[in-house]
Coordinates of C-alpha atoms and ligand atoms in Angstrom, one line a residue:
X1 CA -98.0 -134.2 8.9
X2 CA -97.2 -138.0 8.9
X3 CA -95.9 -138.2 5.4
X4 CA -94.6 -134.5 3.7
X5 CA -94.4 -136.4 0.2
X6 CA -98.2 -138.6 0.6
X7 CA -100.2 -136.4 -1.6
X8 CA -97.3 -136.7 -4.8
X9 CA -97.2 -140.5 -4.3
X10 CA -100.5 -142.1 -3.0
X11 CA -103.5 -141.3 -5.2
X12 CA -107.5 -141.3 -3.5
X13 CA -108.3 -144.5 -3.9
X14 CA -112.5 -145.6 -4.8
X15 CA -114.0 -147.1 -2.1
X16 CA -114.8 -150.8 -2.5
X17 CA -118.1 -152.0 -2.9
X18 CA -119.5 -155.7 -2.7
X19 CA -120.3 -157.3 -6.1
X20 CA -123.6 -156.1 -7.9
X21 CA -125.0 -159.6 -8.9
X22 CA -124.1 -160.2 -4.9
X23 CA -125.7 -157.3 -3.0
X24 CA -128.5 -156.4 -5.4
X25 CA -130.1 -160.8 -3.9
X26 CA -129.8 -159.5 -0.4
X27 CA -130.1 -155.8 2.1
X28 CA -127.1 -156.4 4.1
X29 CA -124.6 -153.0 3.7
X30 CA -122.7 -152.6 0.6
X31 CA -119.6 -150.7 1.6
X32 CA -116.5 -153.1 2.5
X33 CA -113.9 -151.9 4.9
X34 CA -110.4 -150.9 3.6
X35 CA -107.2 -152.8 3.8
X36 CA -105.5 -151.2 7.0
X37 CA -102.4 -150.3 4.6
X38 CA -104.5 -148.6 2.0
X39 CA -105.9 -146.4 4.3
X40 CA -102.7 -145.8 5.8
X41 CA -102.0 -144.2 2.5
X42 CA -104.9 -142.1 2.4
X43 CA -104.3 -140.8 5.8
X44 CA -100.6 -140.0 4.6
X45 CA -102.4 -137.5 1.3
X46 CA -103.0 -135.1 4.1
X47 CA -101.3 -132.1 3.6
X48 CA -101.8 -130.9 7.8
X49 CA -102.7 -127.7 5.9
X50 CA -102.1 -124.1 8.1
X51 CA -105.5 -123.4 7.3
X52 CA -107.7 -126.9 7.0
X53 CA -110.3 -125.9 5.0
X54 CA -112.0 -129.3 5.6
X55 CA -113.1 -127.5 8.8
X56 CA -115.0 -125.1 7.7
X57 CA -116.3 -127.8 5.4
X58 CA -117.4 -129.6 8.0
X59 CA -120.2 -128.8 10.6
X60 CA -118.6 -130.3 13.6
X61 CA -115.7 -128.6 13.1
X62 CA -113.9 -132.6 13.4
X63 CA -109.9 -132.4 13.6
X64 CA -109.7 -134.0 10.6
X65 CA -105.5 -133.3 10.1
X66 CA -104.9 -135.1 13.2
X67 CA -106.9 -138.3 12.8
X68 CA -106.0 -138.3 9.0
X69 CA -102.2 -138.1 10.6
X70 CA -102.1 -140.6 13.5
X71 CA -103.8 -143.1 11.2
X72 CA -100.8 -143.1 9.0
X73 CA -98.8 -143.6 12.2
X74 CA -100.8 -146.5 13.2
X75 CA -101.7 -144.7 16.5
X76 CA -105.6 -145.4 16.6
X77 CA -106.6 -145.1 19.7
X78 CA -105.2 -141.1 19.3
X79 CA -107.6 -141.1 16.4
X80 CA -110.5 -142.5 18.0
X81 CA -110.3 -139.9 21.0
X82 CA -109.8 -136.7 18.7
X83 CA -112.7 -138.2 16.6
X84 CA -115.1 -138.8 19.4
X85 CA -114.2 -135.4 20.8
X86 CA -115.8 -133.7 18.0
X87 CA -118.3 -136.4 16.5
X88 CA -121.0 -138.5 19.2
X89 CA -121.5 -140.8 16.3
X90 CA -118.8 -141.1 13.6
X91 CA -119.9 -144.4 12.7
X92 CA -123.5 -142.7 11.4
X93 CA -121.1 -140.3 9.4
X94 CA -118.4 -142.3 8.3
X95 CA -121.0 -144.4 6.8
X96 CA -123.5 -142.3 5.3
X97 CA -122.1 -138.5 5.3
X98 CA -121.7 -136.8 1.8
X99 CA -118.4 -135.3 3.5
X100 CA -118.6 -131.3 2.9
X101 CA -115.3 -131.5 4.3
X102 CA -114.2 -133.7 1.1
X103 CA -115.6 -131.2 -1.1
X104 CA -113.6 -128.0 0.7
X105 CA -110.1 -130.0 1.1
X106 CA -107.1 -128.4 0.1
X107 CA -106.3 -131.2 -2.2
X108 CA -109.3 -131.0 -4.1
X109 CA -107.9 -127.7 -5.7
X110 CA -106.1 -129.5 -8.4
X111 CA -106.3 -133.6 -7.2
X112 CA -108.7 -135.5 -5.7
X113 CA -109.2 -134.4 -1.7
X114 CA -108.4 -136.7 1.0
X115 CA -110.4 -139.7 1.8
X116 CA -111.5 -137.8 5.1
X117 CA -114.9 -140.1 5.4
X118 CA -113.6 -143.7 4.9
X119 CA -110.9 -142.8 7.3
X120 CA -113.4 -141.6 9.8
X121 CA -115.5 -145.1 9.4
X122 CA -112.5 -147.0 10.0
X123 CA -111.2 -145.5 13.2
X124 CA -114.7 -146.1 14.6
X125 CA -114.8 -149.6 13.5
X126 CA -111.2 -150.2 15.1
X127 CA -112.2 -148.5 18.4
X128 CA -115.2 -150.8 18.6
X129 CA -113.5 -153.8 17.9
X130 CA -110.6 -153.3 20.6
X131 CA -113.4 -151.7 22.9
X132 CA -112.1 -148.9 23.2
X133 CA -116.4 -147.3 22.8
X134 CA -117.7 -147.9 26.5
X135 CA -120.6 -146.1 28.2
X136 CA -119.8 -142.8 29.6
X137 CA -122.1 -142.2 32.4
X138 CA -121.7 -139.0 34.1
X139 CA -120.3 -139.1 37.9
X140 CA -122.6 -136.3 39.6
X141 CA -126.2 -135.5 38.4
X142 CA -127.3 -132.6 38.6
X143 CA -130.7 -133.5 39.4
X144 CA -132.5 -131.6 36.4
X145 CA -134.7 -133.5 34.0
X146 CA -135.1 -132.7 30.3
X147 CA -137.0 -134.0 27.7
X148 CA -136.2 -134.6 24.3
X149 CA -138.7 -135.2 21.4
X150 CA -137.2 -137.2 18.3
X151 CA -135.1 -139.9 18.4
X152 CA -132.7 -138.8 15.2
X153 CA -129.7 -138.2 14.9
X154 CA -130.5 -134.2 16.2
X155 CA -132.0 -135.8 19.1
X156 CA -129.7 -138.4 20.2
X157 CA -127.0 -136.2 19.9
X158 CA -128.6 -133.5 22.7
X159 CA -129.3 -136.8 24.2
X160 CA -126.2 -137.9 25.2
X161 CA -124.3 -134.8 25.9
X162 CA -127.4 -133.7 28.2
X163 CA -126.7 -136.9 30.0
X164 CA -123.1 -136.3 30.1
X165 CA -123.5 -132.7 31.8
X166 CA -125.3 -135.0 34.7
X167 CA -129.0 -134.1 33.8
X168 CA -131.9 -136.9 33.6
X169 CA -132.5 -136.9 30.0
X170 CA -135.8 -138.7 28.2
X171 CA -136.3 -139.2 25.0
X172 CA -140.1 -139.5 23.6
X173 CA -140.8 -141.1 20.0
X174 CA -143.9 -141.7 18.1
X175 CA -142.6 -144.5 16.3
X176 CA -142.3 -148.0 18.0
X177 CA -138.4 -148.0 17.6
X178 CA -135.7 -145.3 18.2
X179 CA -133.7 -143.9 15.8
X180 CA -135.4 -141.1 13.5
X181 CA -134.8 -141.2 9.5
X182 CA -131.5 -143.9 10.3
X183 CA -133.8 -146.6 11.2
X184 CA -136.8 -146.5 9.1
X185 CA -135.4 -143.6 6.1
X186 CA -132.0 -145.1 5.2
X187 CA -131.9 -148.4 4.2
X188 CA -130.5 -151.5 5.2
X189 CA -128.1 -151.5 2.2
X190 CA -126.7 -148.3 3.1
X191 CA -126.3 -148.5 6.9
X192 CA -127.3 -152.1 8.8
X193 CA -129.4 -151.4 11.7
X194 CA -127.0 -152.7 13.9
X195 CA -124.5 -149.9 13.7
X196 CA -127.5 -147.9 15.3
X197 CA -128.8 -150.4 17.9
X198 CA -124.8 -150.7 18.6
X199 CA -124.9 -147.0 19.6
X200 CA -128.1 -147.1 21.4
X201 CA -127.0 -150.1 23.3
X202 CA -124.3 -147.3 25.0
X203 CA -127.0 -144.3 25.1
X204 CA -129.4 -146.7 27.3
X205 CA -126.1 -147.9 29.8
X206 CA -125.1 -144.2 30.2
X207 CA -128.8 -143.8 31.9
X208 CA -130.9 -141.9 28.8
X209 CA -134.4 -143.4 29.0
X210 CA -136.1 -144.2 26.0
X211 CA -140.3 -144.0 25.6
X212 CA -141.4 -145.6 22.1
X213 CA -145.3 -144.8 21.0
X214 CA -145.0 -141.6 22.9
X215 CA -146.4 -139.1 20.4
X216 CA -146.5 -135.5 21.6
X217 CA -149.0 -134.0 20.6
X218 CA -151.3 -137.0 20.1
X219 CA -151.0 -139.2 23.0
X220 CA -148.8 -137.2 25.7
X221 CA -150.1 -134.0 26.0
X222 CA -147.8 -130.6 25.7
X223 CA -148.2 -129.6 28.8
X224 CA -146.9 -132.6 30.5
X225 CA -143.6 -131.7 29.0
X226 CA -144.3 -128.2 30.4
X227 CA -145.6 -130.0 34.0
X228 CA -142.4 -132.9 34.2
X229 CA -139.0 -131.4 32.7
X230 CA -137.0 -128.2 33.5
X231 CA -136.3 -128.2 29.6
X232 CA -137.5 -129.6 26.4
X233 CA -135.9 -130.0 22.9
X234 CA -137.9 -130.5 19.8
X235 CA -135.9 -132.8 17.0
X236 CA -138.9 -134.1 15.6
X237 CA -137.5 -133.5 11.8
X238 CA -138.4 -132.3 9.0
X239 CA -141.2 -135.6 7.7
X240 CA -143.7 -133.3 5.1
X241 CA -143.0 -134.8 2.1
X242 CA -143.8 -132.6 -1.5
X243 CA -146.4 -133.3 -2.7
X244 CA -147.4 -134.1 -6.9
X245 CA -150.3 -132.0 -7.4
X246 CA -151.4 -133.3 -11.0
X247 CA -154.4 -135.0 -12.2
X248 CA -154.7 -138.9 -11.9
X249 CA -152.4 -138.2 -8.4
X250 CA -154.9 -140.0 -6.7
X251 CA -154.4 -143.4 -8.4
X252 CA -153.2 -146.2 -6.7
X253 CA -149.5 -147.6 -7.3
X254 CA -148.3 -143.5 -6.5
X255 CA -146.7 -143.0 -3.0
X256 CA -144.5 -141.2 -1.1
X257 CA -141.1 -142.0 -0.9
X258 CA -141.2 -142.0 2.9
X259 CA -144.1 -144.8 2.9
X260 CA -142.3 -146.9 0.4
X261 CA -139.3 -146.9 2.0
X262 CA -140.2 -147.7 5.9
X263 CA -142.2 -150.6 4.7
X264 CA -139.1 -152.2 3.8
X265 CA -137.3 -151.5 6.9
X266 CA -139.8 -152.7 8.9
X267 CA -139.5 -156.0 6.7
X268 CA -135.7 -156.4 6.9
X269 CA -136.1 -155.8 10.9
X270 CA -137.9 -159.2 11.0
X271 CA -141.8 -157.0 11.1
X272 CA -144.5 -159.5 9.6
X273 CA -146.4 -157.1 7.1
X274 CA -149.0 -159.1 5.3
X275 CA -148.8 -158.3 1.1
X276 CA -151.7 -156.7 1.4
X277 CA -150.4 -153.8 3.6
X278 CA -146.7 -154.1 1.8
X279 CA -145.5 -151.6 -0.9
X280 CA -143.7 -154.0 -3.4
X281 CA -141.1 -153.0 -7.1
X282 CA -141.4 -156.7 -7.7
X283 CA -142.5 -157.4 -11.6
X284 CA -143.4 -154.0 -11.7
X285 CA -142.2 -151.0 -14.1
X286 CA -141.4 -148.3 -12.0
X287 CA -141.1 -144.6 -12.1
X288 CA -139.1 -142.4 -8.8
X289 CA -139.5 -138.7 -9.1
X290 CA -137.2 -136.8 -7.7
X291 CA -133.5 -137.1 -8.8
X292 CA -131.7 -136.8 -5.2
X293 CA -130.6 -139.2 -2.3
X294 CA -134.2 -140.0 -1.6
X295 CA -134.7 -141.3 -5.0
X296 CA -131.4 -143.4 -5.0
X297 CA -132.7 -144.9 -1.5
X298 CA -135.9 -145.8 -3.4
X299 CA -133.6 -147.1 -6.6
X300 CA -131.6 -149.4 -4.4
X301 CA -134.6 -150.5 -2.9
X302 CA -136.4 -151.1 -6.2
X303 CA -133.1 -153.5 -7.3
X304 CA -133.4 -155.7 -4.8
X305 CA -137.4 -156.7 -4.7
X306 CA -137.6 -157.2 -8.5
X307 CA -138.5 -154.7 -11.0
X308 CA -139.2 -155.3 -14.2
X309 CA -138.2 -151.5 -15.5
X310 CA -136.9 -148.4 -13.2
X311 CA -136.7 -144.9 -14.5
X312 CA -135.6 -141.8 -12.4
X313 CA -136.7 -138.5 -13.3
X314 CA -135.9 -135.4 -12.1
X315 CA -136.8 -131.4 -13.0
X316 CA -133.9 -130.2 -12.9
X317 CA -131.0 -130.2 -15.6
X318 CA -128.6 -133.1 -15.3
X319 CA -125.8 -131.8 -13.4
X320 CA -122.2 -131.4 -14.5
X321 CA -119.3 -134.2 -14.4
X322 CA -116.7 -131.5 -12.7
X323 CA -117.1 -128.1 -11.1
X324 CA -118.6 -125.0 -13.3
X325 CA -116.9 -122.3 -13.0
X326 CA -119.5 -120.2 -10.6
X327 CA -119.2 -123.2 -8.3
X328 CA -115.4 -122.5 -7.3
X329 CA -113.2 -124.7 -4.3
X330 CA -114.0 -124.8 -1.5
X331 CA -117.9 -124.3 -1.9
X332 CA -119.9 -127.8 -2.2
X333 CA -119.3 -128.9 -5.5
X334 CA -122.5 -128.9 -7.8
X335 CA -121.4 -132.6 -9.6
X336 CA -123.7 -135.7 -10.7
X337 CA -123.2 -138.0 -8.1
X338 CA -123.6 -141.7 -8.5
X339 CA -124.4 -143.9 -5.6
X340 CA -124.4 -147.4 -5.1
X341 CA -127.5 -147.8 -6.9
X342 CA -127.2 -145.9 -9.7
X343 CA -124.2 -148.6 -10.2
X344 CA -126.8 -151.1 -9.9
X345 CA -129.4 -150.4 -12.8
X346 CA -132.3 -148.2 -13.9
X347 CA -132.7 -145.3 -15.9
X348 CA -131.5 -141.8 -14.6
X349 CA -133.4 -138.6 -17.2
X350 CA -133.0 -135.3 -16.3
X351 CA -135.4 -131.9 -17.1
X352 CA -138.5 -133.9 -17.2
X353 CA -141.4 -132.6 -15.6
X354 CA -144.6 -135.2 -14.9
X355 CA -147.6 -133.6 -15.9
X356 CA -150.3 -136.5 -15.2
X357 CA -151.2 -140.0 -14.5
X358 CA -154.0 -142.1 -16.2
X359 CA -155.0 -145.3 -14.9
X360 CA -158.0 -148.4 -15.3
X361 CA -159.6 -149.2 -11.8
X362 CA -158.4 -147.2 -10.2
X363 CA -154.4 -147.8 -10.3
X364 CA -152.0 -146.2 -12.2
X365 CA -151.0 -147.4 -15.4
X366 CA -149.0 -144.4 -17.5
X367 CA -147.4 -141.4 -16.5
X368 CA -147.2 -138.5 -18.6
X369 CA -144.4 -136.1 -19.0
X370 CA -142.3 -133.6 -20.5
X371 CA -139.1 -132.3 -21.2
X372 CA -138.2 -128.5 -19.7
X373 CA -135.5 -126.1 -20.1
X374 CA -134.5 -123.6 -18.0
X375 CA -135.1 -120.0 -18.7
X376 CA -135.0 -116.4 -17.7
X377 CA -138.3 -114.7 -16.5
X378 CA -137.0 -111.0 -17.7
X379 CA -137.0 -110.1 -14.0
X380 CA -133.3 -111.9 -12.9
X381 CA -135.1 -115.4 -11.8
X382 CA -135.0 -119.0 -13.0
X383 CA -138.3 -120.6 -14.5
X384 CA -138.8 -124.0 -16.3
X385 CA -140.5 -124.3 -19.7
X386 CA -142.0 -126.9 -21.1
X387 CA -140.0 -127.9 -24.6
X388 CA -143.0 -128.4 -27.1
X389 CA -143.1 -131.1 -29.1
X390 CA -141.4 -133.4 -26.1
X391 CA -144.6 -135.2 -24.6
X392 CA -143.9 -138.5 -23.6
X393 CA -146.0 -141.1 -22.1
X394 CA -144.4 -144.6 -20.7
X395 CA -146.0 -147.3 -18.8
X396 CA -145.6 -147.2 -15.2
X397 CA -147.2 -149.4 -12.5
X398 CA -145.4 -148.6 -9.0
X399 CA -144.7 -144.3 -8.9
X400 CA -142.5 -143.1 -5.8
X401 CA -142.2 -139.5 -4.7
X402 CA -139.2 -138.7 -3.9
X403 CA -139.1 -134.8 -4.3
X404 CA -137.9 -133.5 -1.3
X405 CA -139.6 -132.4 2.1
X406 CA -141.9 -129.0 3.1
X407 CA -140.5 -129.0 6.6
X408 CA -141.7 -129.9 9.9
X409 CA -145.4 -131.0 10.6
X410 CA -147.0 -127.8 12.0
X411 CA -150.1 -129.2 13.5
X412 CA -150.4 -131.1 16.8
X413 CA -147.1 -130.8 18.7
X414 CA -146.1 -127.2 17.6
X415 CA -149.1 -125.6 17.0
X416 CA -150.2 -126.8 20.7
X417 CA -146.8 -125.3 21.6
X418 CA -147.3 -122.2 20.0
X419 CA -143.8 -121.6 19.0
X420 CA -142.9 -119.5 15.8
X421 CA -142.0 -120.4 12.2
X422 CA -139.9 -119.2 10.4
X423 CA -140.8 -117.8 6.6
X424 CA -139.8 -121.2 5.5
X425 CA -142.0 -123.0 8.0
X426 CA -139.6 -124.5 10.1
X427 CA -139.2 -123.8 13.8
X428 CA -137.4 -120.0 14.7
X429 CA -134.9 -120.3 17.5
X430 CA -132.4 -117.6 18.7
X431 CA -128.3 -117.7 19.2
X432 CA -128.8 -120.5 22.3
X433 CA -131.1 -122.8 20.3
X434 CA -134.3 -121.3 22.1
X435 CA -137.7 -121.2 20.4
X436 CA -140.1 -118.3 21.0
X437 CA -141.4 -120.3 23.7
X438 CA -139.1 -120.0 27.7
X439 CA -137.7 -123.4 28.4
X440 CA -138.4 -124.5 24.8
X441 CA -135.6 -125.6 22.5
X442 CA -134.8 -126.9 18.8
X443 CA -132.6 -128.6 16.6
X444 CA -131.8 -130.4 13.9
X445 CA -133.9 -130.5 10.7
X446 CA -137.0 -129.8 12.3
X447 CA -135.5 -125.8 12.6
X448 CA -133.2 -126.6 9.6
X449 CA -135.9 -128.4 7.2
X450 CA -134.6 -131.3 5.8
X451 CA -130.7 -132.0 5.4
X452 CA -127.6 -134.0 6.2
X453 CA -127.2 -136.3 9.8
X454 CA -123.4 -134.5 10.5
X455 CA -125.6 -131.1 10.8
X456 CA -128.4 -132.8 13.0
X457 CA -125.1 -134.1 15.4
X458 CA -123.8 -130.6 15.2
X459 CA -127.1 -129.1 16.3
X460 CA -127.8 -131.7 18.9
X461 CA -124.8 -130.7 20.5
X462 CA -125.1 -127.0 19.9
X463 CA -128.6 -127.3 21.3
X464 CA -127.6 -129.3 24.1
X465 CA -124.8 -126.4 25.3
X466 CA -127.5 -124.0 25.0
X467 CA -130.2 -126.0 26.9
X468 CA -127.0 -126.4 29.9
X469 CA -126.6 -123.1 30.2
X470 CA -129.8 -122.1 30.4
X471 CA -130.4 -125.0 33.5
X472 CA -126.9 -123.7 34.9
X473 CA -126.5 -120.8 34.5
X474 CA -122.8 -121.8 32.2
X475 CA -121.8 -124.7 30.6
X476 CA -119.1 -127.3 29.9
X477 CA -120.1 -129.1 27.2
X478 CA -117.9 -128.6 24.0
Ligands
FAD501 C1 -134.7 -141.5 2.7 C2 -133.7 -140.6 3.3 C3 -132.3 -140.9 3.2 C4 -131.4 -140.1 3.8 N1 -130.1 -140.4 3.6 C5 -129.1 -139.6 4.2 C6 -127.7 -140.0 4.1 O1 -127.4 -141.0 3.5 N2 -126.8 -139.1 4.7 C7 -127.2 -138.0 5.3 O2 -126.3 -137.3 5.9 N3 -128.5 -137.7 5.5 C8 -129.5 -138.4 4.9 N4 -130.8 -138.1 5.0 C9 -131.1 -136.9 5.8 C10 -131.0 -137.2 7.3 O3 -131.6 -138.5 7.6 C11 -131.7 -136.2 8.2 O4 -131.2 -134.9 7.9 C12 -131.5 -136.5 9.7 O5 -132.0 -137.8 10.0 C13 -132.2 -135.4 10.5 O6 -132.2 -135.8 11.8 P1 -133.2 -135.2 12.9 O7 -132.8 -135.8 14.2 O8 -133.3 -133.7 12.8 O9 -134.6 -135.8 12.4 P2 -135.2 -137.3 12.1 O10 -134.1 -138.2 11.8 O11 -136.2 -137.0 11.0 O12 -135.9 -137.7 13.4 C14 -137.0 -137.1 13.9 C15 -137.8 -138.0 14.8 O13 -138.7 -137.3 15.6 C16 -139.9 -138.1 15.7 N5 -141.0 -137.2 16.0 C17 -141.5 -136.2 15.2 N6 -142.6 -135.6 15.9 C18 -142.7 -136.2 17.0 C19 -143.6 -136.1 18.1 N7 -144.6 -135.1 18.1 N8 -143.5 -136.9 19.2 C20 -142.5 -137.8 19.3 N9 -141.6 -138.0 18.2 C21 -141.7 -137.2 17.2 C22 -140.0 -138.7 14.3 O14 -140.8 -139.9 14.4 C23 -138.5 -139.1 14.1 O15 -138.2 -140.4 14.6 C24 -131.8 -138.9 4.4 C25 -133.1 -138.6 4.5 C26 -134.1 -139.4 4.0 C27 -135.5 -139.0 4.0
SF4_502 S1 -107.9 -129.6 3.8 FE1 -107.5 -131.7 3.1 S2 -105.2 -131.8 2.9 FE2 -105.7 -130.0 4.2 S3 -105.7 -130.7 6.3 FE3 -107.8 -130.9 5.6 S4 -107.9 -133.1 4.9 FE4 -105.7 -132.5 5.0

C-alpha cells in the first residue's frame, strides 16, 4: 500500500473531458489524459485491501492493488507487466470499460472507489510511449492450426494467446476490416481507431493471419473449418438487434442502431459513401429508443452531424441517482449514468413506451407514445402499464433503435454447424469452452449474448486455455 493515509486526503477526482463546443465540430476521442501527479494521487486512494473486492468485480481477475500501488511509486514499467499479465488489451478497457471493479471497491462503501479505469489507461499509454508493448512471437510452434471466427474483442483475445502457446492461429471476418463491435460499433468519439489498428499492428508481427470478407457460412463453407484446422472458436457476437414490432415500423427514416452507427465509422475511416447510401441526424428531429450505451453511441453521434432536435426514450423507469437499498456494495450499482453525450445535448425521458409511427410517402414523420408504470401481475412478476390519459405524439424524422440485441445469428454459420443453443439462444458450451460439437469452441458474446469487451477478453482467454488443452493434452496459458 503506497500511501496508508491516500484515501483520507486525495479525493476521486472526474475525469477530464475536451470542451463541448470543441468535440461536438469533430469525432476525434473525447477523454484527455490525466496529469501524471493527479493520478499519482489516485493510485495512492488504494487501500491494498486483504480482500480486493475489485477482483471479484472484475472479470479478468486484473491485480488492480498492485498497479494502483506502483503507480503512486512512479514504478511503471511494474504496472505495465502486472497489467498485461491479466489484460491482452487494457487500452480497449481503460478506454471504454464501465469498470465492475469500480463499482465493487472497498472505497465505494462510504466514498467514492478508486479511479481503477483511468489508472489502467494510463499505464498502457506510458508503456506504449517508452515501447515498452513489442510483439511477442512465440519461440517453438507447435505445429497445430486453429481457426478463429470474429475479429472482436472475444476473438482477438483467443487470438493472441493461441499464438502465444505456439499454434498457427487464423482469424476469418465477414466484414472488410478487423476488429468486431470496436471498429464499426463504438465510435470514433469514444475510442479512435488507432488504438485498435495499434494493437493489431502487434497481433499481425506476432504471426496471427488475418482473412477480411471471409464469411463462414456464406462464402467459406463449414466444413473447410472442419477439413483445414485442428480447432475452431466461434466469436462471431451477439449482432440480432430487437426489433420495434408496431404499425408504421416499416417507414423510412426508422433504423437500427447498428446500421446507423457503422455508416459513420466507415465515414470517419476515410470510406466514400455517397448521400444516397448514408444515414444522416443533420437538420433532422430525431428520436433513439432505447435508453442504454447503444443509445448514447447514437446521441453522440447525432451531436456531431447536426440535429435539429434529439430525444431519448426508454421503457424503463429512470434510474436512481445513488444505490437503492436492494442493490447493496459490492453488486453493480443500478445508478443513471451520464456519458459524454448526454453532457452534450438532447433530451433523456424515461417509462415511455412507442406505440406507432405515421408517415406521408412513405417516411416517417411522427411517433407515437406513451407513458408506463410498472406494476405487479398478482403472480410475483414485473409488467408495464400504459398510464391513460398520457398519449403523446412529437414530430420525428430520423428514428434509431437502440433496444438491445436477441443474440447471435442462428442461421448460416451455426445452424450449418449444428451446435446447440441455449434457452436464451445463444451458443451452449461446457466447463472448457466446448460447444456440443468435438473440436468446436465459443466465446465471448456470441455464448454470452450481448455485453461488456473486459468479459469478451476474459472469455477469449478462458477459451483459448480450453482449446490448448484440448490440442495438448494440458496447458500453459494463464
Ligand atoms: C454500439 C455499441 C457500443 C458498445 N460500447 C461498449 C463500451 O463502450 N464498452 C464495453 O465494454 N462494451 C461495449 N459494447 C459491447 C461490446 O462491444 C461487445 O460486448 C464486444 O464487442 C463483444 O465482443 P465479441 O468479440 O464477442 O463480439 P463482436 O465484437 O460483436 O465481434 C464479432 C465479430 O464476428 C464477426 N462474425 C460474425 N459471424 C461471422 C461469420 N459467420 N464469419 C466471419 N465473421 C463473423 C462479426 O462481423 C464481428 O466482427 C458496445 C456494443 C455496441 C453494439
Ligand atoms: S477494492 Fe478498491 S481500495 Fe481495495 S484494493 Fe481494490 S481498488 Fe484498492
Amino acid at each position: 500500500m503506497g500511501k496508508p493515509t491516500g484515501f483520507v486526503e486525495f479525493k476521486r477526482e472526474k475525469q477530464p473531458y475536451r470542451p463541448i463546443a470543441e468535440r461536438t465540430r469533430d469525432w476525434r476521442q473525447v477523454m484527455l489524459p490525466w496529469p501524471v501527479d493527479t493520478l499519482q494521487k489516485q493510485g495512492a486512494r488504494c487501500m491494498d485491501c486483504g480482500v480486493p473486492f475489485c477482483h471479484e468485480g472484475c472479470p479478468l481477475g486484473n491485480i488492480i492493488p498492485d498497479w494502483n500501488d506502483l503507480v503512486y511509486r512512479n514504478r511503471w514499467r511494474g504496472a505495465s507487466d502486472r497489467l498485461h499479465a491479466t489484460n491482452n488489451f487494457p487500452e480497449f478497457t481503460g478506454t471504454l470499460c464501465p469498470a465492475p471493479c469500480e463499482g465493487s471497491c472497498v472505497l465505494g462503501i462510504n466514498d467514492d472507489p478508486v479511479t481503477i479505469r483511468a489508472i489502467e489507461l494510463a499505464i498502457v499509454d506510458h508503456a506504449f510511449e517508452q515501447g515498452w508493448v513489442k510483439p511477442e512471437p512465440p519461440l517453438i510452434r507447435t505445429g497445430k492450426k486453429v481457426v478463429v471466427v470474429g475479429s472482436g474483442p472475444a476473438g482477438l483475445a483467443a487470438a493472441q494467446q493461441l499464438n502465444r502457446a505456439g499454434h498457427w492461429v487464423t482469424v476469418f471476418e465477414r466484414d472488410d476490416r478487423i476488429g468486431g463491435l470496436l471498429r464499426y460499433g463504438i465510435p470514433e468519439f469514444k475510442m479512435e481507431k488507432g488504438v485498435l489498428d495499434r494493437r493489431l499492428d502487434l497481433l499481425r508481427k506476432e504471426g496471427i493471419r488475418f482473412e477480411v470478407n471471409a464469411n463462414v457460412g456464406v462464402n467459406v463453407p463449414t466444413e473447410e473449418l472442419h477439413r483445414e484446422f485442428d480447432a475452431i472458436l466461434l466469436a462471431g457476437g451477439a449482432t440480432v438487434p430487437r426489433d420495434l414490432k408496431v404499425p408504421g415500423r416499416e417507414l423510412r427514416g426508422i433504423h437500427f442502431a447498428m446500421e446507423y452507427l457503422t455508416l459513420q465509422n466507415r465515414r470517419c475511416q476515410g470510406e466514400l459513401i455517397p448521400d444516397e447510401a448514408f444515414i444522416t441526424a443533420k437538420g433532422k428531429r430525431v428520436v433513439i429508443i432505447g435508453g442504454g450505451d447503444t443509445g448514447a453511441d447514437c446521441l453522440g453521434t447525432v451531436h456531431r452531424q447536426g440535429a435539429i432536435s434529439v430525444h431519448q426514450f426508454e421503457i424503463l423507469p429512470r434510474p436512481p441517482d445513488t444505490r437503492g437499498p436492494d442493490n447493496p456494495w459490492p453488486q453493480w450499482p443500478i445508478l443513471l449514468r451520464t456519458y459524454a453525450a448526454h453532457e452534450e445535448g438532447g433530451i433523456r425521458d424515461y417509462s415511455i413506451s412507442t406505440t406507432r409511427f405515421s408517415g406521408r410517402d412513405g417516411r416517417v414523420e411522427r411517433l407515437h407514445g406513451v407513458r408506463v408504470e410498472v406494476v405487479s401481475d398478482g403472480n410475483g412478476r414485473r409488467t408495464m402499464r400504459e398510464i391513460p390519459g398520457s398519449e403523446f405524439e412529437m414530430d420525428a424524422d430520423l428514428v434509431l433503435l437502440a433496444m438491445g440485441f436477441l443474440g447471435p445469428e442462428r442461421d448460416g454459420m451455426l445452424g450449418q454447424l449444428g451446435v446447440k443453443l441455449t434457452e436464451r439462444g445463444n451458443v451452449w458450451r461446457d466447463e472448457h469452452w466446448m460447444t456440443s460439437v468435438p473440436g468446436v469452441f465459443t466465446a465471448g458474446d456470441m455464448q454470452r449474448g450481448q455485453s461488456l469487451i473486459v468479459w469478451a477478453i476474459a472469455e477469449g482467454r478462458q477459451a483459448a486455455k480450453g482449446i490448448d488443452t484440448s490440442l495438448m493434452g494440458s496447458t500453459n496459458l494463464p
